[in-house]
Coordinates of C-alpha atoms in Angstrom, one line a residue:
M1 CA 216.0 -18.9 -0.7
K2 CA 216.3 -15.4 -2.2
S3 CA 214.2 -12.7 -0.9
W4 CA 214.1 -9.0 -0.6
D5 CA 211.6 -6.6 1.0
V6 CA 210.5 -5.4 -2.3
I7 CA 210.9 -6.3 -6.1
V8 CA 210.1 -3.8 -8.6
I9 CA 209.4 -4.8 -12.1
G10 CA 210.7 -2.0 -14.6
S11 CA 213.2 0.8 -14.4
G12 CA 211.3 3.8 -15.3
A13 CA 210.4 6.9 -13.2
A14 CA 207.6 5.1 -11.4
G15 CA 209.4 2.1 -10.6
F16 CA 212.6 4.2 -9.4
A17 CA 210.1 6.4 -7.2
A18 CA 208.9 3.2 -5.5
A19 CA 212.4 1.7 -5.3
V20 CA 214.0 5.0 -3.9
T21 CA 211.3 5.6 -1.4
A22 CA 211.4 1.9 -0.2
C23 CA 215.2 2.1 0.1
C24 CA 215.0 5.5 2.1
K25 CA 212.6 3.9 4.3
G26 CA 215.1 1.0 5.1
L27 CA 213.6 -1.7 2.8
S28 CA 215.9 -4.0 0.7
V29 CA 214.9 -3.7 -3.0
L30 CA 215.6 -5.6 -6.1
M31 CA 214.8 -4.0 -9.6
L32 CA 214.4 -6.2 -12.6
E33 CA 214.7 -4.9 -16.1
K34 CA 214.0 -6.9 -19.2
A35 CA 216.2 -4.5 -21.5
P36 CA 220.0 -4.3 -21.4
H37 CA 219.7 -0.7 -20.5
F38 CA 217.6 0.8 -17.6
G39 CA 215.4 3.8 -17.5
G40 CA 212.5 2.9 -20.0
T41 CA 210.4 5.5 -21.7
S42 CA 211.0 8.0 -18.8
A43 CA 214.9 8.1 -19.8
I44 CA 213.9 9.5 -23.3
S45 CA 211.1 11.8 -21.9
G46 CA 211.0 15.4 -21.4
G47 CA 211.1 14.6 -17.8
A48 CA 208.5 17.1 -16.8
V49 CA 206.2 16.7 -13.9
W50 CA 202.8 18.1 -13.4
I51 CA 202.1 18.5 -9.6
N52 CA 200.2 21.1 -7.8
D53 CA 201.1 23.2 -4.9
T54 CA 204.9 22.2 -4.8
D55 CA 207.5 23.8 -2.9
Q56 CA 208.8 25.5 -5.9
A57 CA 205.4 26.9 -6.8
R58 CA 205.1 28.1 -3.1
K59 CA 208.3 30.0 -3.3
L60 CA 207.4 31.9 -6.3
G61 CA 203.8 32.6 -5.2
K62 CA 202.3 30.3 -7.7
S63 CA 200.9 27.4 -5.6
G64 CA 197.3 26.6 -6.5
S65 CA 194.4 25.4 -4.4
P66 CA 193.5 21.7 -4.4
E67 CA 189.9 23.0 -5.8
E68 CA 191.4 24.5 -8.6
I69 CA 193.1 21.6 -10.0
K70 CA 190.4 19.3 -9.0
T71 CA 187.9 21.5 -11.1
Y72 CA 190.4 21.4 -14.1
L73 CA 190.9 17.7 -13.9
R74 CA 187.1 17.1 -13.8
T75 CA 186.5 19.3 -16.6
I76 CA 189.0 17.6 -18.8
I77 CA 188.4 13.9 -17.7
G78 CA 184.7 14.3 -17.7
E79 CA 182.4 13.2 -15.0
A80 CA 181.9 9.8 -16.3
N81 CA 185.6 8.8 -16.1
Y82 CA 186.6 10.9 -13.2
R83 CA 187.9 8.8 -10.2
P84 CA 187.8 11.0 -7.3
E85 CA 189.7 8.7 -5.0
L86 CA 192.7 8.6 -7.3
V87 CA 192.6 12.3 -7.8
E88 CA 192.3 13.3 -4.3
A89 CA 195.4 10.9 -3.6
F90 CA 197.4 12.5 -6.5
V91 CA 196.4 16.0 -5.5
N92 CA 196.8 15.7 -1.6
A93 CA 200.1 13.5 -1.7
G94 CA 202.0 14.9 -4.9
R95 CA 203.5 17.7 -3.1
D96 CA 204.7 15.4 -0.2
A97 CA 206.0 12.9 -2.7
L98 CA 208.1 15.4 -4.6
A99 CA 209.4 17.1 -1.4
F100 CA 210.5 13.6 0.2
L101 CA 212.4 12.7 -3.2
E102 CA 214.1 15.9 -3.5
Q103 CA 215.1 16.1 0.3
E104 CA 216.5 12.6 -0.2
G105 CA 218.4 13.6 -3.2
A106 CA 216.6 11.5 -5.8
V107 CA 215.2 14.2 -7.9
K108 CA 215.8 17.8 -8.5
Y109 CA 213.1 20.3 -10.1
S110 CA 212.6 24.0 -10.9
L111 CA 209.2 25.6 -11.9
R112 CA 208.7 26.4 -15.4
P113 CA 208.5 30.2 -15.8
L114 CA 205.7 29.7 -18.4
S115 CA 204.1 26.2 -19.1
P116 CA 200.3 26.6 -19.6
D117 CA 197.9 23.5 -19.0
Y118 CA 197.0 22.1 -22.3
Y119 CA 193.5 23.5 -22.5
P120 CA 194.2 27.0 -20.8
D121 CA 190.8 28.4 -21.2
E122 CA 189.1 25.8 -19.2
P123 CA 188.1 26.3 -15.6
G124 CA 190.8 25.7 -13.1
A125 CA 193.8 25.7 -15.7
V126 CA 196.9 27.8 -15.2
D127 CA 199.6 29.1 -17.1
V128 CA 202.1 28.8 -14.4
G129 CA 202.5 26.7 -11.4
R130 CA 202.1 23.0 -12.1
A131 CA 204.6 22.0 -14.7
L132 CA 208.2 21.7 -13.2
E133 CA 211.5 21.1 -15.3
V134 CA 214.0 18.6 -14.5
V135 CA 217.6 20.2 -13.4
E136 CA 220.4 18.8 -15.4
Y137 CA 222.7 16.2 -14.0
D138 CA 226.2 14.9 -14.1
G139 CA 226.0 11.3 -15.5
R140 CA 229.5 10.9 -14.2
E141 CA 228.0 10.4 -10.7
L142 CA 226.5 7.1 -11.9
G143 CA 230.0 5.6 -12.5
E144 CA 229.9 2.4 -14.4
H145 CA 226.3 2.3 -14.6
F146 CA 226.3 5.3 -17.0
Q147 CA 227.0 2.8 -19.7
T148 CA 223.8 1.1 -18.9
L149 CA 221.6 4.2 -18.8
R150 CA 219.2 4.2 -21.9
S151 CA 220.3 6.9 -24.2
P152 CA 217.8 9.2 -26.0
P153 CA 217.9 8.2 -30.1
P154 CA 220.2 10.1 -32.1
G155 CA 217.5 12.6 -33.5
M156 CA 217.1 13.9 -29.9
L157 CA 220.8 14.4 -29.4
L158 CA 223.0 17.2 -30.9
F159 CA 226.6 16.2 -32.5
G160 CA 226.0 12.5 -32.0
G161 CA 225.6 12.5 -28.1
M162 CA 225.0 15.9 -26.6
M163 CA 221.8 16.3 -24.6
V164 CA 220.0 19.7 -24.6
N165 CA 216.7 20.9 -22.9
R166 CA 214.1 23.2 -23.6
V167 CA 216.3 26.4 -22.5
D168 CA 219.3 25.1 -24.4
I169 CA 217.4 24.7 -27.5
Q170 CA 216.2 28.4 -27.4
H171 CA 219.8 29.5 -26.7
F172 CA 221.0 27.6 -29.8
L173 CA 218.2 29.2 -31.8
D174 CA 219.3 32.4 -30.4
M175 CA 222.9 32.2 -30.6
R176 CA 223.4 34.4 -33.6
R177 CA 221.6 37.4 -32.0
S178 CA 222.4 37.1 -28.3
W179 CA 225.8 37.1 -26.7
A180 CA 224.4 35.3 -23.6
S181 CA 223.0 32.6 -25.8
F182 CA 226.3 32.4 -27.8
R183 CA 228.2 32.0 -24.4
H184 CA 225.8 29.4 -23.0
C185 CA 226.1 27.4 -26.3
G186 CA 229.8 27.8 -26.1
K187 CA 230.1 26.3 -22.5
L188 CA 227.9 23.3 -23.6
L189 CA 230.1 22.6 -26.6
L190 CA 233.2 22.6 -24.6
R191 CA 231.9 20.4 -22.0
Y192 CA 230.6 18.0 -24.7
G193 CA 234.0 18.2 -26.4
R194 CA 235.7 17.1 -23.1
D195 CA 233.2 14.2 -22.4
R196 CA 233.7 12.4 -25.7
L197 CA 237.6 12.0 -24.9
R198 CA 236.2 9.6 -22.1
H199 CA 232.6 8.6 -22.7
H200 CA 230.6 7.3 -25.3
R201 CA 228.5 10.3 -25.2
G202 CA 228.0 13.6 -23.3
T203 CA 227.7 13.3 -19.5
R204 CA 225.6 16.5 -19.0
L205 CA 222.2 14.9 -18.8
A206 CA 218.9 16.8 -19.3
M207 CA 215.3 16.0 -19.3
G208 CA 214.1 12.6 -18.5
N209 CA 217.7 11.3 -18.9
A210 CA 218.7 13.5 -15.9
L211 CA 215.8 12.3 -13.7
I212 CA 216.4 8.6 -14.2
A213 CA 220.3 9.1 -13.6
R214 CA 219.6 11.0 -10.4
M215 CA 217.2 8.5 -9.0
A216 CA 219.5 5.6 -10.0
T217 CA 222.4 7.1 -8.4
L218 CA 220.8 7.4 -5.0
A219 CA 219.0 4.3 -5.1
L220 CA 222.2 2.4 -5.8
R221 CA 223.9 4.1 -3.1
K222 CA 221.1 3.2 -0.8
G223 CA 221.7 -0.4 -1.7
L224 CA 219.3 -1.1 -4.6
E225 CA 220.2 -4.3 -6.7
L226 CA 219.7 -3.7 -10.4
R227 CA 219.6 -6.5 -12.6
L228 CA 219.1 -6.3 -16.4
N229 CA 218.2 -8.7 -19.1
V230 CA 215.8 -10.4 -16.8
T231 CA 212.5 -11.9 -17.9
V232 CA 209.9 -12.2 -15.2
K233 CA 207.7 -15.5 -16.1
S234 CA 205.3 -15.5 -13.6
L235 CA 204.1 -14.1 -10.1
I236 CA 204.1 -16.3 -7.2
E237 CA 200.8 -16.4 -5.1
H238 CA 200.1 -17.8 -1.7
N239 CA 197.0 -17.5 0.0
G240 CA 195.6 -14.8 -2.2
R241 CA 198.8 -12.8 -1.8
V242 CA 201.4 -12.1 -4.3
T243 CA 204.9 -13.1 -2.7
G244 CA 207.4 -13.0 -5.2
V245 CA 208.4 -13.7 -9.1
E246 CA 209.8 -16.4 -11.4
I247 CA 212.5 -15.1 -13.4
E248 CA 214.7 -16.3 -16.4
Q249 CA 218.2 -14.9 -16.7
N250 CA 221.1 -15.9 -18.9
G251 CA 219.2 -19.1 -19.6
E252 CA 218.6 -19.8 -16.1
S253 CA 215.5 -19.9 -14.0
A254 CA 215.1 -18.7 -10.5
T255 CA 212.5 -17.9 -7.6
L256 CA 212.8 -14.6 -6.0
H257 CA 210.6 -13.6 -2.9
A258 CA 209.3 -10.3 -1.7
R259 CA 208.5 -9.8 1.9
H260 CA 206.4 -6.7 1.6
G261 CA 205.4 -6.4 -2.0
V262 CA 206.0 -6.7 -5.8
V263 CA 205.7 -3.5 -7.9
L264 CA 204.7 -3.7 -11.7
A265 CA 206.4 -0.8 -13.3
A266 CA 207.3 -2.0 -16.6
G267 CA 205.9 0.7 -18.9
G268 CA 202.8 -0.7 -20.2
F269 CA 201.9 -2.3 -23.4
A270 CA 202.4 0.1 -26.2
A271 CA 205.2 -1.8 -27.9
G272 CA 203.2 -5.2 -27.4
R273 CA 201.1 -7.7 -29.7
I274 CA 197.9 -6.6 -27.9
A275 CA 198.4 -3.0 -28.6
P276 CA 196.6 -2.7 -31.9
Q277 CA 193.3 -4.0 -30.4
F278 CA 193.1 -0.9 -28.0
R279 CA 193.7 1.9 -30.6
P280 CA 191.9 3.1 -33.6
A281 CA 193.1 1.6 -36.9
T282 CA 195.4 4.0 -39.0
Q283 CA 197.5 3.2 -42.0
Q284 CA 200.7 3.1 -40.1
H285 CA 201.4 3.9 -36.2
Y286 CA 204.6 4.2 -34.3
T287 CA 205.2 4.1 -30.6
M288 CA 208.0 5.7 -28.8
S289 CA 208.0 3.0 -26.0
P290 CA 210.9 0.6 -26.2
A291 CA 210.3 -2.8 -27.6
T292 CA 210.3 -4.0 -24.0
N293 CA 207.3 -2.3 -23.1
D294 CA 205.3 -5.2 -24.4
G295 CA 202.8 -5.6 -21.8
A296 CA 204.4 -8.5 -19.8
A297 CA 203.7 -6.9 -16.4
F298 CA 200.2 -6.0 -17.5
Q299 CA 199.5 -9.7 -18.4
L300 CA 201.3 -11.0 -15.2
G301 CA 198.5 -9.0 -13.2
L302 CA 195.7 -10.2 -15.4
S303 CA 197.1 -13.8 -14.6
V304 CA 196.2 -13.2 -10.9
D305 CA 192.8 -12.1 -11.7
A306 CA 193.5 -8.3 -11.7
K307 CA 191.1 -5.9 -12.8
Q308 CA 191.9 -3.8 -16.0
G309 CA 190.8 -0.5 -16.9
A310 CA 187.6 -0.1 -19.1
D311 CA 187.6 1.5 -22.6
L312 CA 188.6 5.1 -22.6
P313 CA 188.3 8.1 -24.8
S314 CA 192.0 7.0 -25.5
N315 CA 194.0 3.9 -24.2
F316 CA 197.2 5.7 -25.2
F317 CA 199.1 8.9 -24.7
W318 CA 199.2 10.0 -28.2
A319 CA 202.2 11.9 -30.2
P320 CA 202.7 12.5 -33.9
V321 CA 205.9 10.8 -35.1
S322 CA 208.0 10.9 -38.3
V323 CA 210.2 8.0 -39.3
L324 CA 213.8 8.0 -41.0
R325 CA 214.5 4.9 -42.8
R326 CA 218.2 4.4 -43.0
P327 CA 220.1 2.6 -45.8
D328 CA 220.8 -0.4 -43.6
G329 CA 216.9 -0.9 -42.9
S330 CA 216.7 0.4 -39.4
E331 CA 214.4 3.2 -38.4
E332 CA 214.7 6.5 -36.2
R333 CA 211.4 7.8 -34.8
F334 CA 211.0 11.3 -33.9
P335 CA 208.0 12.5 -31.8
H336 CA 206.8 16.1 -32.7
L337 CA 206.1 17.3 -29.2
V338 CA 207.5 20.9 -29.0
T339 CA 210.0 21.8 -31.6
D340 CA 208.0 22.4 -34.8
R341 CA 204.4 22.3 -35.2
A342 CA 203.5 25.7 -33.4
K343 CA 206.2 27.7 -34.9
P344 CA 205.4 30.5 -37.3
G345 CA 205.6 29.3 -41.0
V346 CA 204.7 25.6 -40.2
I347 CA 201.4 24.0 -41.0
A348 CA 200.0 20.6 -41.3
V349 CA 197.8 19.3 -44.4
N350 CA 196.3 16.0 -44.8
Q351 CA 196.3 13.7 -47.8
R352 CA 194.0 16.2 -49.8
G353 CA 196.4 18.9 -49.1
V354 CA 194.1 20.8 -46.7
R355 CA 194.5 21.8 -43.2
F356 CA 192.5 19.8 -40.6
V357 CA 193.7 20.9 -37.1
N358 CA 195.2 23.8 -35.1
E359 CA 198.9 22.6 -35.5
S360 CA 199.8 24.2 -32.1
N361 CA 197.5 22.3 -29.8
S362 CA 199.0 19.5 -27.7
Y363 CA 200.6 16.4 -29.3
H364 CA 197.7 14.1 -28.0
H365 CA 195.1 16.6 -29.5
F366 CA 197.1 16.6 -32.9
V367 CA 196.9 12.8 -33.3
S368 CA 193.4 12.6 -31.9
A369 CA 192.4 15.1 -35.0
M370 CA 194.4 12.6 -37.2
Q371 CA 192.3 9.7 -36.2
Q372 CA 189.2 11.5 -37.2
Q373 CA 189.2 10.7 -40.8
A374 CA 191.6 8.3 -42.7
E375 CA 192.8 10.9 -45.2
N376 CA 194.5 12.6 -42.0
A377 CA 196.7 9.8 -41.3
P378 CA 199.4 10.0 -42.4
C379 CA 199.5 13.8 -43.0
F380 CA 202.5 16.2 -43.8
L381 CA 204.1 19.0 -41.8
L382 CA 204.9 22.0 -44.3
C383 CA 207.3 24.9 -44.0
D384 CA 209.0 27.3 -46.0
A385 CA 212.9 28.1 -46.2
Q386 CA 212.7 30.7 -43.5
A387 CA 210.9 28.5 -40.9
L388 CA 213.4 25.7 -41.5
K389 CA 216.2 27.9 -41.0
S390 CA 214.8 29.5 -37.9
Y391 CA 213.3 26.3 -36.2
G392 CA 214.0 23.1 -38.1
L393 CA 211.5 20.5 -38.9
G394 CA 211.5 17.1 -37.1
L395 CA 214.9 15.5 -37.4
A396 CA 216.1 18.6 -39.9
R397 CA 217.9 21.1 -37.9
P398 CA 217.9 24.8 -38.1
A399 CA 220.5 26.9 -39.9
P400 CA 223.6 26.5 -40.2
V401 CA 222.9 22.6 -40.4
N402 CA 223.0 21.1 -44.0
N403 CA 220.0 18.9 -44.2
D404 CA 220.7 17.4 -47.5
A405 CA 221.2 13.9 -46.1
L406 CA 217.5 13.9 -44.9
V407 CA 216.3 14.9 -48.4
N408 CA 218.4 12.2 -49.9
A409 CA 217.1 9.7 -47.4
G410 CA 213.5 10.5 -48.4
Y411 CA 212.7 11.8 -45.0
L412 CA 212.7 15.7 -45.6
Y413 CA 210.7 16.8 -49.1
K414 CA 212.2 19.7 -50.8
A415 CA 211.0 21.6 -53.8
Q416 CA 211.2 25.2 -55.4
S417 CA 207.4 25.5 -55.4
L418 CA 204.4 24.4 -53.7
G419 CA 203.0 22.6 -56.8
E420 CA 206.1 20.6 -57.1
L421 CA 206.0 19.8 -53.4
A422 CA 202.4 18.6 -53.9
Q423 CA 203.5 16.2 -56.7
Q424 CA 206.3 14.7 -54.4
L425 CA 203.7 14.1 -51.5
G426 CA 201.1 12.9 -53.9
V427 CA 198.6 15.6 -53.1
D428 CA 196.5 17.9 -55.3
P429 CA 198.8 20.9 -56.2
Q430 CA 195.9 23.2 -56.7
S431 CA 194.3 22.2 -53.4
L432 CA 197.7 22.6 -51.6
E433 CA 198.3 26.1 -53.1
Q434 CA 194.8 27.2 -52.1
T435 CA 195.3 26.0 -48.5
V436 CA 198.6 27.9 -48.2
A437 CA 197.3 30.9 -49.9
R438 CA 194.5 31.1 -47.2
Y439 CA 196.7 30.4 -44.5
N440 CA 199.2 33.1 -45.8
R441 CA 196.4 35.7 -45.8
D442 CA 195.5 35.0 -42.2
A443 CA 199.2 34.8 -41.0
Q444 CA 199.8 38.3 -42.5
N445 CA 197.2 39.7 -40.2
G446 CA 198.2 37.5 -37.1
H447 CA 195.0 35.4 -36.7
D448 CA 194.2 32.1 -38.2
T449 CA 190.5 32.2 -39.0
Q450 CA 190.3 28.6 -39.9
F451 CA 191.8 26.7 -36.8
N452 CA 192.9 29.7 -34.6
K453 CA 196.4 28.5 -34.3
G454 CA 198.1 30.5 -31.8
G455 CA 194.7 31.4 -30.1
N456 CA 195.4 30.5 -26.5
S457 CA 198.3 30.9 -24.1
Y458 CA 199.6 27.3 -24.5
N459 CA 199.8 27.6 -28.4
R460 CA 201.6 30.8 -28.0
A461 CA 204.1 29.4 -25.4
M462 CA 204.9 26.7 -27.9
G463 CA 205.5 29.2 -30.8
D464 CA 208.1 31.8 -31.0
A465 CA 207.6 34.9 -28.3
A466 CA 209.7 37.2 -30.6
H467 CA 207.8 36.7 -33.8
Q468 CA 204.9 39.4 -34.0
P469 CA 202.0 39.9 -34.1
N470 CA 201.4 36.2 -33.4
A471 CA 203.9 33.7 -32.0
C472 CA 202.5 30.9 -34.1
N473 CA 201.8 32.3 -37.5
A474 CA 203.9 33.6 -40.3
P475 CA 203.2 33.0 -44.1
L476 CA 204.8 30.3 -46.2
V477 CA 206.6 32.4 -49.1
N478 CA 210.3 31.7 -49.1
A479 CA 211.4 28.8 -51.4
P480 CA 212.5 26.2 -51.2
F481 CA 209.5 24.5 -49.4
Y482 CA 209.8 21.6 -47.2
A483 CA 207.6 18.9 -45.8
I484 CA 207.9 15.5 -43.7
K485 CA 205.4 12.7 -43.3
I486 CA 203.8 12.5 -40.2
F487 CA 202.3 9.2 -38.7
T488 CA 200.2 8.5 -35.7
G489 CA 202.1 7.5 -32.6
D490 CA 202.0 7.3 -28.9
L491 CA 204.2 7.9 -25.8
G492 CA 202.8 4.9 -24.0
T493 CA 199.6 3.3 -22.7
S494 CA 197.1 5.0 -20.3
R495 CA 195.0 1.9 -20.1
G496 CA 196.4 -0.5 -17.2
L497 CA 195.5 -2.3 -14.1
V498 CA 193.0 -0.8 -11.7
T499 CA 194.3 0.2 -8.2
T500 CA 193.5 1.7 -5.1
A501 CA 194.8 5.1 -4.1
D502 CA 197.8 3.4 -2.6
A503 CA 198.5 1.8 -5.9
Q504 CA 197.5 -1.8 -4.9
V505 CA 196.2 -3.6 -7.7
V506 CA 192.6 -4.9 -7.4
N507 CA 190.9 -8.1 -8.4
Q508 CA 187.8 -8.5 -10.5
Q509 CA 185.7 -7.9 -7.4
S510 CA 187.7 -4.4 -6.7
A511 CA 189.4 -6.0 -3.6
P512 CA 193.0 -5.3 -3.3
I513 CA 195.4 -8.1 -4.1
G514 CA 197.6 -8.3 -1.4
G515 CA 201.5 -7.7 -2.1
L516 CA 200.8 -6.5 -5.7
Y517 CA 201.2 -2.8 -7.0
A518 CA 201.1 -1.2 -10.3
V519 CA 202.4 2.2 -11.0
G520 CA 203.5 4.3 -14.2
N521 CA 201.9 3.0 -17.5
D522 CA 201.1 -0.3 -15.7
M523 CA 198.7 1.7 -13.6
D524 CA 195.3 2.5 -15.0
S525 CA 195.7 6.4 -15.5
I526 CA 194.0 8.8 -13.6
M527 CA 193.7 10.9 -16.5
A528 CA 191.4 8.4 -18.1
G529 CA 192.6 8.7 -21.7
T530 CA 193.0 12.5 -21.5
Y531 CA 196.0 14.7 -21.6
P532 CA 195.5 17.9 -19.3
G533 CA 199.0 19.4 -19.4
P534 CA 202.9 18.7 -19.5
G535 CA 204.2 16.0 -17.2
I536 CA 200.8 14.4 -16.4
T537 CA 202.5 10.9 -16.9
L538 CA 205.4 11.5 -14.7
G539 CA 203.6 13.6 -12.0
P540 CA 201.4 10.6 -11.1
A541 CA 204.2 8.1 -11.7
L542 CA 206.4 9.7 -9.0
T543 CA 203.3 10.2 -6.7
F544 CA 201.8 6.6 -7.0
G545 CA 205.4 5.2 -7.0
Y546 CA 206.1 7.0 -3.5
L547 CA 202.5 5.9 -2.2
A548 CA 203.0 2.2 -3.1
A549 CA 206.3 2.3 -1.2
V550 CA 204.9 4.0 1.8
H551 CA 202.1 1.4 2.0
M552 CA 204.5 -1.5 1.6
A553 CA 206.7 -0.1 4.4
Q554 CA 203.6 -0.2 6.7
Q555 CA 202.9 -3.9 6.1
S556 CA 204.2 -6.7 8.1
P557 CA 206.8 -8.6 6.4
L558 CA 206.4 -12.1 5.3
T559 CA 209.1 -14.8 6.3
F560 CA 210.8 -16.8 3.7
G561 CA 213.8 -18.1 5.6
E562 CA 217.4 -17.4 4.3
T563 CA 217.7 -14.0 2.4
A564 CA 220.0 -13.3 -0.4

């Protein structure tokens, strides 16, 4: 009979937080991943975490009080959906969770020097102190497991395989006007060139890839057993307690037992067949979740009478997405998070050729605006030649990259006049010209009178600080003009299984189901369908993964006989 102390289903940040913590507390851990690669959505994410009062914040004098962050969360979430027991656990344990994982060597973070909350003018919001950035990591430390770490899609890599973070991107944008940036980029390119002589991609990892790689390295060294290509068919119950799982691997079935608990951490249901019933209907919708985030773990919970979250303002974490269709029929999806929408000389228009949103607001807010009217989804991001040269647009890269291949593929629209561009997009030319003319008049004065683009600290942080008088506004005047089509999309689900503050899944009567835990996107999000700031998915993921493992370690183990 094969048994472990802990069985974790899924290999994203939440699952690894539970696995690493359990390993460090002396428990044996088996991690089961359905995909051929590990890391899930976390591996292609920005990797940021949003946690209050961390050691990093304290060192720089930016620690915030628990009352401030709770005031902010209560304001954004709203009284009706605010769950004080979960918020208290997150606020009180977040710092301890991150400190524990850092002391063990599972994660490494630095405080972002400027990263405002997404609603910076609301009570309790801060511009600095809660958002932390992943420190880069050497993928070679993973050894043979580097081959099976999930790679970001090509559009998020440079030169076919080089990862860059937010700081690196700014250096590449500045490399022609700053010696320090030129030198920084030169070092990256030399490292990448050496890597490609031996590896399938660059080994200098950033963002979520670095987070997962570092966590996996430590967990594997601590004895974690990681199995890929495994389908969990069902949970095993005994006397009302979950005691293991039934799996299928390579065409064979097996029964695996867990002495302390089973953790559902399989990334939610954003790519599953049930997803459409939980989101507003739009013409086309694209998730950034991998196909294996199909809700299987969510359904496993429901099969043992677990309680699922109620309808929320949003059951997903939204993100606008553009799609490149290749000649072979395959698709590449690009999430428009930080690189283009807020930049000077970039605006969004709907199918009537008019603006409908502050483009520099958060990606979640942007898609919420798209969902308000059918004519807003899909929409178009527009820019002029100067903006494309300076910042790029979606998959289109800034100068000196030639983007003609994207034009030929039908992803990037290019025209010598706004009227010609309108015809290509199928919008009214006069309407588009009037929209751009109005925006241009405002941009000349540095103030967007229509939607107040660049009107708060978060907007400006996403813009170009070197551009004056407003970091987010510049007129579109230099031909050729460009556009890409934007669809509603998501980064994953916020609706999940209801849990206690220790991440124990509860049943329909709100009583804990012994031995069953849910973390990450399988857990009903404490953010309750809102998106307060950068890293509000991974911050709770690490925190509640840690809390789940701590709780499991305190439980008396079950006995199953001979162990694997």
